[in-house]
PDB file of C-alpha atoms in Angstrom:
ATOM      1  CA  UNK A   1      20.562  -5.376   6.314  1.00 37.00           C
ATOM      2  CA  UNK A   2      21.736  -7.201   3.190  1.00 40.00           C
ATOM      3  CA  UNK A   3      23.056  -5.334   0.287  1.00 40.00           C
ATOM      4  CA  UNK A   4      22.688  -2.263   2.152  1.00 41.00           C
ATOM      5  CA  UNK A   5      25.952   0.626   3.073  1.00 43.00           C
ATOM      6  CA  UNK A   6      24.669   2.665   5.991  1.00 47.00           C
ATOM      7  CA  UNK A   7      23.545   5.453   4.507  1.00 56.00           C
ATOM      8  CA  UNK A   8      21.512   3.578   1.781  1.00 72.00           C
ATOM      9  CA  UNK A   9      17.675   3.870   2.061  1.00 81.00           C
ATOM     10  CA  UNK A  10      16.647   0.437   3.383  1.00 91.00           C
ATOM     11  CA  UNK A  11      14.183  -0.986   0.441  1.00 95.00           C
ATOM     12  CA  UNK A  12      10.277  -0.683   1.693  1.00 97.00           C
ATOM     13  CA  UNK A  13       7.726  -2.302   0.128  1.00 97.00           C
ATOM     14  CA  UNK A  14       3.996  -2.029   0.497  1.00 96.00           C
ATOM     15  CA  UNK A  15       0.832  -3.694  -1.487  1.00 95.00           C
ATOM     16  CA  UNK A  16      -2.857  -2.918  -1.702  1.00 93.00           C
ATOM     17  CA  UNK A  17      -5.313  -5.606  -1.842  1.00 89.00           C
ATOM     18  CA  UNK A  18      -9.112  -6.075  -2.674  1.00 78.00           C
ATOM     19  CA  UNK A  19     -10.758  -6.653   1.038  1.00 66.00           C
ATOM     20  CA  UNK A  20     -11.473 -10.316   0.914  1.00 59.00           C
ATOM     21  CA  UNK A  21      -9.492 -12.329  -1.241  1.00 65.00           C
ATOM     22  CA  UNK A  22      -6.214 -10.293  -1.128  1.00 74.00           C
ATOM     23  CA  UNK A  23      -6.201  -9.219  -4.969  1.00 84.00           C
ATOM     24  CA  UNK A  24      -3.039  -7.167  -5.548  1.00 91.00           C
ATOM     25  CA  UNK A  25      -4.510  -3.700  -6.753  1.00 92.00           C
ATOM     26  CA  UNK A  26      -1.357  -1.523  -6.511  1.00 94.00           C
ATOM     27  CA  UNK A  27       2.415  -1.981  -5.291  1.00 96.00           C
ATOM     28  CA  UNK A  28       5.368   0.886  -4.049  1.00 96.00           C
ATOM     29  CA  UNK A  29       8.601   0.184  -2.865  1.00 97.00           C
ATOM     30  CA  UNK A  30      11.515   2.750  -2.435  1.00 94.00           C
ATOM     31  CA  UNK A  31      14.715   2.873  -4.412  1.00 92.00           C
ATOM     32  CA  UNK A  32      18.546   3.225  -2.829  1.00 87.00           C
ATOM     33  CA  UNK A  33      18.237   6.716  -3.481  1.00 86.00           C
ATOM     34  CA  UNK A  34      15.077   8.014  -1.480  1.00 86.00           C
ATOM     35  CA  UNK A  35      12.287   8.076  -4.154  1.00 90.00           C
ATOM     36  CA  UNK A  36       9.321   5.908  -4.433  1.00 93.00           C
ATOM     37  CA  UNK A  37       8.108   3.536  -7.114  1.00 95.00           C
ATOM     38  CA  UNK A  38       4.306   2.671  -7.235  1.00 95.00           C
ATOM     39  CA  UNK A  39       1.677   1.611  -9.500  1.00 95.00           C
ATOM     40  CA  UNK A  40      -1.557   0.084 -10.153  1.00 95.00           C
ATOM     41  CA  UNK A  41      -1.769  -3.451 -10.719  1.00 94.00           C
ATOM     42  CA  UNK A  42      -3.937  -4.863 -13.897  1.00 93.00           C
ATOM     43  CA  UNK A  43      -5.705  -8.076 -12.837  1.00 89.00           C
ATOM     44  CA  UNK A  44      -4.737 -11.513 -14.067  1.00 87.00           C
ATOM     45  CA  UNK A  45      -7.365 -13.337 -15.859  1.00 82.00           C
ATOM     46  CA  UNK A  46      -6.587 -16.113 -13.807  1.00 81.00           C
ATOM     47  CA  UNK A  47      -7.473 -14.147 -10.573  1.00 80.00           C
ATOM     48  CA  UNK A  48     -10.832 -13.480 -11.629  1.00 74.00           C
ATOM     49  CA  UNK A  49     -13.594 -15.411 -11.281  1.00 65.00           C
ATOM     50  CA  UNK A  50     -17.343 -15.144 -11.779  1.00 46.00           C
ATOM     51  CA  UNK A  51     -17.804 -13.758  -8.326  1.00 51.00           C
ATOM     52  CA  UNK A  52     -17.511 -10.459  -7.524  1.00 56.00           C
ATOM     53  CA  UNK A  53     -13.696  -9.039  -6.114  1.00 64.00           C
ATOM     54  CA  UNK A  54     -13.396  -6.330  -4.181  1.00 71.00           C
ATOM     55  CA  UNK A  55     -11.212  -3.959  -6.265  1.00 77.00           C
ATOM     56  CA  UNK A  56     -11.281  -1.263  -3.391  1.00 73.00           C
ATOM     57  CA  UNK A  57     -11.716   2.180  -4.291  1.00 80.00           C
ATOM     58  CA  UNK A  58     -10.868   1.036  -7.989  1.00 84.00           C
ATOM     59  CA  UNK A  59     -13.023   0.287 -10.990  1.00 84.00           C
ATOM     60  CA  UNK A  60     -12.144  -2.510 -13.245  1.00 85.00           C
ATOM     61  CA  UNK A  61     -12.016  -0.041 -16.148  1.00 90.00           C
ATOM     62  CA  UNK A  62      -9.228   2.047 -14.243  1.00 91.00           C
ATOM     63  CA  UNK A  63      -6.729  -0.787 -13.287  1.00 90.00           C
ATOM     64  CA  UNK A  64      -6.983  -2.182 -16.855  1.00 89.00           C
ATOM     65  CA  UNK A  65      -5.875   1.515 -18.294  1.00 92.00           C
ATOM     66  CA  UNK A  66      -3.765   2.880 -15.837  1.00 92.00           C
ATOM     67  CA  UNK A  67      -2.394  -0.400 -14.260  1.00 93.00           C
ATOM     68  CA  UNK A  68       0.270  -2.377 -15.594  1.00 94.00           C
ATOM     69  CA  UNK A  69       0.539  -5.883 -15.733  1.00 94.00           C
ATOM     70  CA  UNK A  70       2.032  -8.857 -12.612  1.00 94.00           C
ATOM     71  CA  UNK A  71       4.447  -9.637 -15.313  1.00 95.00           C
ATOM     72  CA  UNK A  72       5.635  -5.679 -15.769  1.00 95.00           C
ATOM     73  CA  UNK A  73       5.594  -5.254 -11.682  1.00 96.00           C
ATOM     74  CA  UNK A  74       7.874  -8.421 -11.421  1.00 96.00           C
ATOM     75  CA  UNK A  75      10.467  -7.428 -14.104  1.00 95.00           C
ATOM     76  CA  UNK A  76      10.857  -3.667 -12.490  1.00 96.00           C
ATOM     77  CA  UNK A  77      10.747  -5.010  -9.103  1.00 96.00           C
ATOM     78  CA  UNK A  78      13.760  -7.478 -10.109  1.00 96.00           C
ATOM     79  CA  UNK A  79      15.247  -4.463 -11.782  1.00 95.00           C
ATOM     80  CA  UNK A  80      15.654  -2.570  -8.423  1.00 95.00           C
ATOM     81  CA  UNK A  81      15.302  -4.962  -5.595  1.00 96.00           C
ATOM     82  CA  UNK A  82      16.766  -8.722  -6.870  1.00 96.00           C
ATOM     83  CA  UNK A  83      17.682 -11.269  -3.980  1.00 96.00           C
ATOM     84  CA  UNK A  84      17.205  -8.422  -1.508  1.00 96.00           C
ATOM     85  CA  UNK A  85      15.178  -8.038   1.669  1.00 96.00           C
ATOM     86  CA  UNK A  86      12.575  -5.838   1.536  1.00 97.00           C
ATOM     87  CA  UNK A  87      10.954  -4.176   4.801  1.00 97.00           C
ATOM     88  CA  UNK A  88       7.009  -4.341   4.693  1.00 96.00           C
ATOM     89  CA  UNK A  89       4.598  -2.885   7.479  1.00 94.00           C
ATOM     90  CA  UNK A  90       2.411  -6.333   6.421  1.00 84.00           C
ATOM     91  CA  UNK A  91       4.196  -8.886   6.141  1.00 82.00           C
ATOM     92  CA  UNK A  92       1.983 -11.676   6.136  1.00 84.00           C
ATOM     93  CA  UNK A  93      -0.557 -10.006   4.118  1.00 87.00           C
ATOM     94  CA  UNK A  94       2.285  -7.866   1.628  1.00 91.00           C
ATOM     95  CA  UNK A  95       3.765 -11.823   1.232  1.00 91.00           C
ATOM     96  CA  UNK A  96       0.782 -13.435   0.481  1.00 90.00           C
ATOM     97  CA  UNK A  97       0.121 -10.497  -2.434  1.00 92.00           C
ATOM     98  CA  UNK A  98       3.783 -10.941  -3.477  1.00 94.00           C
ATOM     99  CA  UNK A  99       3.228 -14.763  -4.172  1.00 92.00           C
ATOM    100  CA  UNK A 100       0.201 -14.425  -6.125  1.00 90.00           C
ATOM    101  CA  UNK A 101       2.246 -11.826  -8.472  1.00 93.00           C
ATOM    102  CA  UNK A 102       5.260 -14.706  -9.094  1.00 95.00           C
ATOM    103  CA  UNK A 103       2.662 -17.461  -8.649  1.00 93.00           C
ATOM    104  CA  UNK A 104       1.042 -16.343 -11.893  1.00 91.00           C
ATOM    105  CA  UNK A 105       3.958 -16.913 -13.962  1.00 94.00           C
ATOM    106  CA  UNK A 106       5.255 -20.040 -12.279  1.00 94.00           C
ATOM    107  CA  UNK A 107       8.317 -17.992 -10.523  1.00 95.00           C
ATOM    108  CA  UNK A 108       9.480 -18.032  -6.762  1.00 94.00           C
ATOM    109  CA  UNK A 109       9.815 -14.705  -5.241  1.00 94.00           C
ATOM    110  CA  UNK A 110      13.502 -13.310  -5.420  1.00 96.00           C
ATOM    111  CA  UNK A 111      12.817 -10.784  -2.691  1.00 96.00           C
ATOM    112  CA  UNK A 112      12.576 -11.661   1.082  1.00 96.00           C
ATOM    113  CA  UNK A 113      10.194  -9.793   3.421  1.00 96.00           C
ATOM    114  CA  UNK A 114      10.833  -8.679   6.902  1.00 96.00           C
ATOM    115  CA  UNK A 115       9.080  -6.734   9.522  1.00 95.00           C
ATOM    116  CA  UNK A 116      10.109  -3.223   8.825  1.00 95.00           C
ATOM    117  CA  UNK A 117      10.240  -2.533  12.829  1.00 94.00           C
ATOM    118  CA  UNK A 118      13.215  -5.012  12.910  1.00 93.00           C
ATOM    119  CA  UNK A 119      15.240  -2.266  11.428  1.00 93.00           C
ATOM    120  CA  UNK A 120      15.414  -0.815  14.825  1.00 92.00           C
ATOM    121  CA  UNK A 121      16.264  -2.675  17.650  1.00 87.00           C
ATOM    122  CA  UNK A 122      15.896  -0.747  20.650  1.00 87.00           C
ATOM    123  CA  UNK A 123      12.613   0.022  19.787  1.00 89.00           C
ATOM    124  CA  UNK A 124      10.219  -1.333  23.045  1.00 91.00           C
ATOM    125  CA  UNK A 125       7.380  -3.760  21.538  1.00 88.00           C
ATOM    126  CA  UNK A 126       4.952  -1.348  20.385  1.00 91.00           C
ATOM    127  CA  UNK A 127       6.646   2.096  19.981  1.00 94.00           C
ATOM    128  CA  UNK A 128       6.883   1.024  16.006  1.00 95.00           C
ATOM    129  CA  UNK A 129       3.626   0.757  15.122  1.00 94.00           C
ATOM    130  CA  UNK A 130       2.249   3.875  17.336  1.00 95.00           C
ATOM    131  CA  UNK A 131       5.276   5.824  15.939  1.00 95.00           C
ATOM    132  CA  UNK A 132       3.712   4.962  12.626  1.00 95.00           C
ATOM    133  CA  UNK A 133       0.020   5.973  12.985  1.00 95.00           C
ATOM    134  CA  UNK A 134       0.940   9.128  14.241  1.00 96.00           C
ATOM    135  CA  UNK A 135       3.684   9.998  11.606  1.00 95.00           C
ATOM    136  CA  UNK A 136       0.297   9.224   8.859  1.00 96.00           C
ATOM    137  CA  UNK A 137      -1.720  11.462  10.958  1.00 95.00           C
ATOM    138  CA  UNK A 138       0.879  14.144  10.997  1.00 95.00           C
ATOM    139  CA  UNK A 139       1.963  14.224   7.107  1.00 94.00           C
ATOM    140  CA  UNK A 140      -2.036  13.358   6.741  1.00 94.00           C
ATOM    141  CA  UNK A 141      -1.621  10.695   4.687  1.00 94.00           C
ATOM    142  CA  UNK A 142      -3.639   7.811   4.233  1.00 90.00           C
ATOM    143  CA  UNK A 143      -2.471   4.054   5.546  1.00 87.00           C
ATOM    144  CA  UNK A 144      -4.492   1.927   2.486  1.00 84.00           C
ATOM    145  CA  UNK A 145      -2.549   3.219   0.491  1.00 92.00           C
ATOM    146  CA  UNK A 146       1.155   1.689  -0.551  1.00 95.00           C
ATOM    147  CA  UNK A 147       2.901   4.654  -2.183  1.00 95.00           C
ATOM    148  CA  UNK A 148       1.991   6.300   1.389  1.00 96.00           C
ATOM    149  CA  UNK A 149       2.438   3.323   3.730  1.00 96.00           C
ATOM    150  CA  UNK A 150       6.136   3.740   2.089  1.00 96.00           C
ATOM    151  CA  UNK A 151       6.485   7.425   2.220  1.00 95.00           C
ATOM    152  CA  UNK A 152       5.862   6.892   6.075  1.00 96.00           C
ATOM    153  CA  UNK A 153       8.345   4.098   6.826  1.00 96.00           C
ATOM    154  CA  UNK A 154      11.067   6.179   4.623  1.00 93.00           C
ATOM    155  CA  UNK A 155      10.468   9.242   7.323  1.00 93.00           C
ATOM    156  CA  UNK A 156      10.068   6.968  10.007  1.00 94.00           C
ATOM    157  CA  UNK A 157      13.212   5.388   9.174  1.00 93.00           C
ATOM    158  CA  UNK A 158      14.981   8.937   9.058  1.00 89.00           C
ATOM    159  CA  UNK A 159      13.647   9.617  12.453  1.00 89.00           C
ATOM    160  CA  UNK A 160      14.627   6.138  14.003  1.00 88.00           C
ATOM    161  CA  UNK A 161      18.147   5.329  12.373  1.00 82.00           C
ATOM    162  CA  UNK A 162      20.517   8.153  13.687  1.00 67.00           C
ATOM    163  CA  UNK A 163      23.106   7.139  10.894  1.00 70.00           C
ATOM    164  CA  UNK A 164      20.455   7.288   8.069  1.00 64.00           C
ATOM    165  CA  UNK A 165      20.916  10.055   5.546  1.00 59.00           C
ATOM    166  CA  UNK A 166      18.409  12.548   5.516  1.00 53.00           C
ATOM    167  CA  UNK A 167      16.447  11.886   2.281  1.00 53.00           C
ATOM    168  CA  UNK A 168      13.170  13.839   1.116  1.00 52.00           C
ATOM    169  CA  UNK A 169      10.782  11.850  -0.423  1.00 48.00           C
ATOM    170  CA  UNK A 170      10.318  12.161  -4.093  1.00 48.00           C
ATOM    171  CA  UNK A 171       7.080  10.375  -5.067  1.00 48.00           C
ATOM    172  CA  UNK A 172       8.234   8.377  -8.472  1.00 48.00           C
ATOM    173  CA  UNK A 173       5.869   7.427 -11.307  1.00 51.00           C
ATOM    174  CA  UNK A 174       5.458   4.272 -11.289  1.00 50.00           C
ATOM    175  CA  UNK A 175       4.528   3.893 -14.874  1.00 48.00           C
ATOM    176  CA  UNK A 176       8.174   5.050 -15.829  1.00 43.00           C
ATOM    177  CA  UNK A 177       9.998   1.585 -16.210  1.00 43.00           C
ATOM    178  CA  UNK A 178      12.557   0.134 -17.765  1.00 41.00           C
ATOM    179  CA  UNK A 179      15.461   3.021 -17.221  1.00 42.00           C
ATOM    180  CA  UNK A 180      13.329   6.011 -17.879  1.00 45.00           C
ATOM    181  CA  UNK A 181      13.483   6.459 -14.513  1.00 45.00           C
ATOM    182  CA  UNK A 182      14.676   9.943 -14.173  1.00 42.00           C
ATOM    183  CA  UNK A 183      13.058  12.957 -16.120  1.00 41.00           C
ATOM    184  CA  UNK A 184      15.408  15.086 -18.362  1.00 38.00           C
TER     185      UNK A 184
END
């Protein structure tokens, strides 16, 4: 894993999209040291149209207040994760969100994205993914949404890598950017 010392969290990323047209809604990653990083994404003008998006379970109204904007998500992401490979659940559709962030502003993507599964390879083909649902259904969490989908693959990573270090996870505020990362 590049960058990475053996007992370093491996850096998991997950995004939420509107149904059809893959609108990035709201992004989470972890940081080296365990905790999680998400947010809500506020729509480009350039991603809207006069058609109607699927925003999810999200009003307009809500991502415009409480969201921050592509060009926010892309500076803190660079912040914590630059030239690094980042381990997704999604891949194709957490790259294809991913793009249309840097696409907005011109910029190629300075993070990689792998199959988190790859992580482990003596995993059988399938024991990843069914290791996964039932970790969600255990800690009851919810798989739509990113700051979960990386919650999951942080404790399924603690479970699967017998060298990992055992880490709880600290859900982060993703609104804190910037170096305010870390309440006094």
């Amino acid at each position: 894993m590049a960058g990475s010392g053996i007992n370093e969290t491996p850096g998991f990323i997950a995004v939420e999209t509107g149904d059809d047209d893959g609108l990035p809604l709201a992004i989470a990653w972890t940081l080296t040291d365990g905790r999680i990083k998400h947010t809500l994404i506020q729509p480009d003008d350039d991603w809207l149209d006069s058609e109607m998006h699927s925003l999810g379970g999200y009003s307009m109204e809500e991502l415009n207040s409480i969201g921050v904007s592509p060009l926010d998500v892309i500076r803190e992401l660079e912040n914590d994760h630059f030239n690094q490979t980042l381990y997704t659940a999604g891949v194709g559709d957490d790259e294809a969100a991913i793009s249309r962030l840097f696409d907005t502003y011109g910029l190629d993507p300075f993070v990689e994205l792998a199959p988190a599964e790859s992580l482990y390879g003596d995993l059988e083909p399938g024991d990843w993914p069914r290791a996964r649902g039932d970790l969600f259904g255990e800690l009851g969490l919810e798989p739509l949404r990113p700051e979960h989908e990386v919650e999951v693959m942080l404790h399924l990573h603690q479970r699967l890598a017998p060298d990992a270090e055992a880490r709880e996870a600290m859900p982060f505020d993703g609104r804190l950017m910037d170096g305010d990362d870390v309440d006094d």
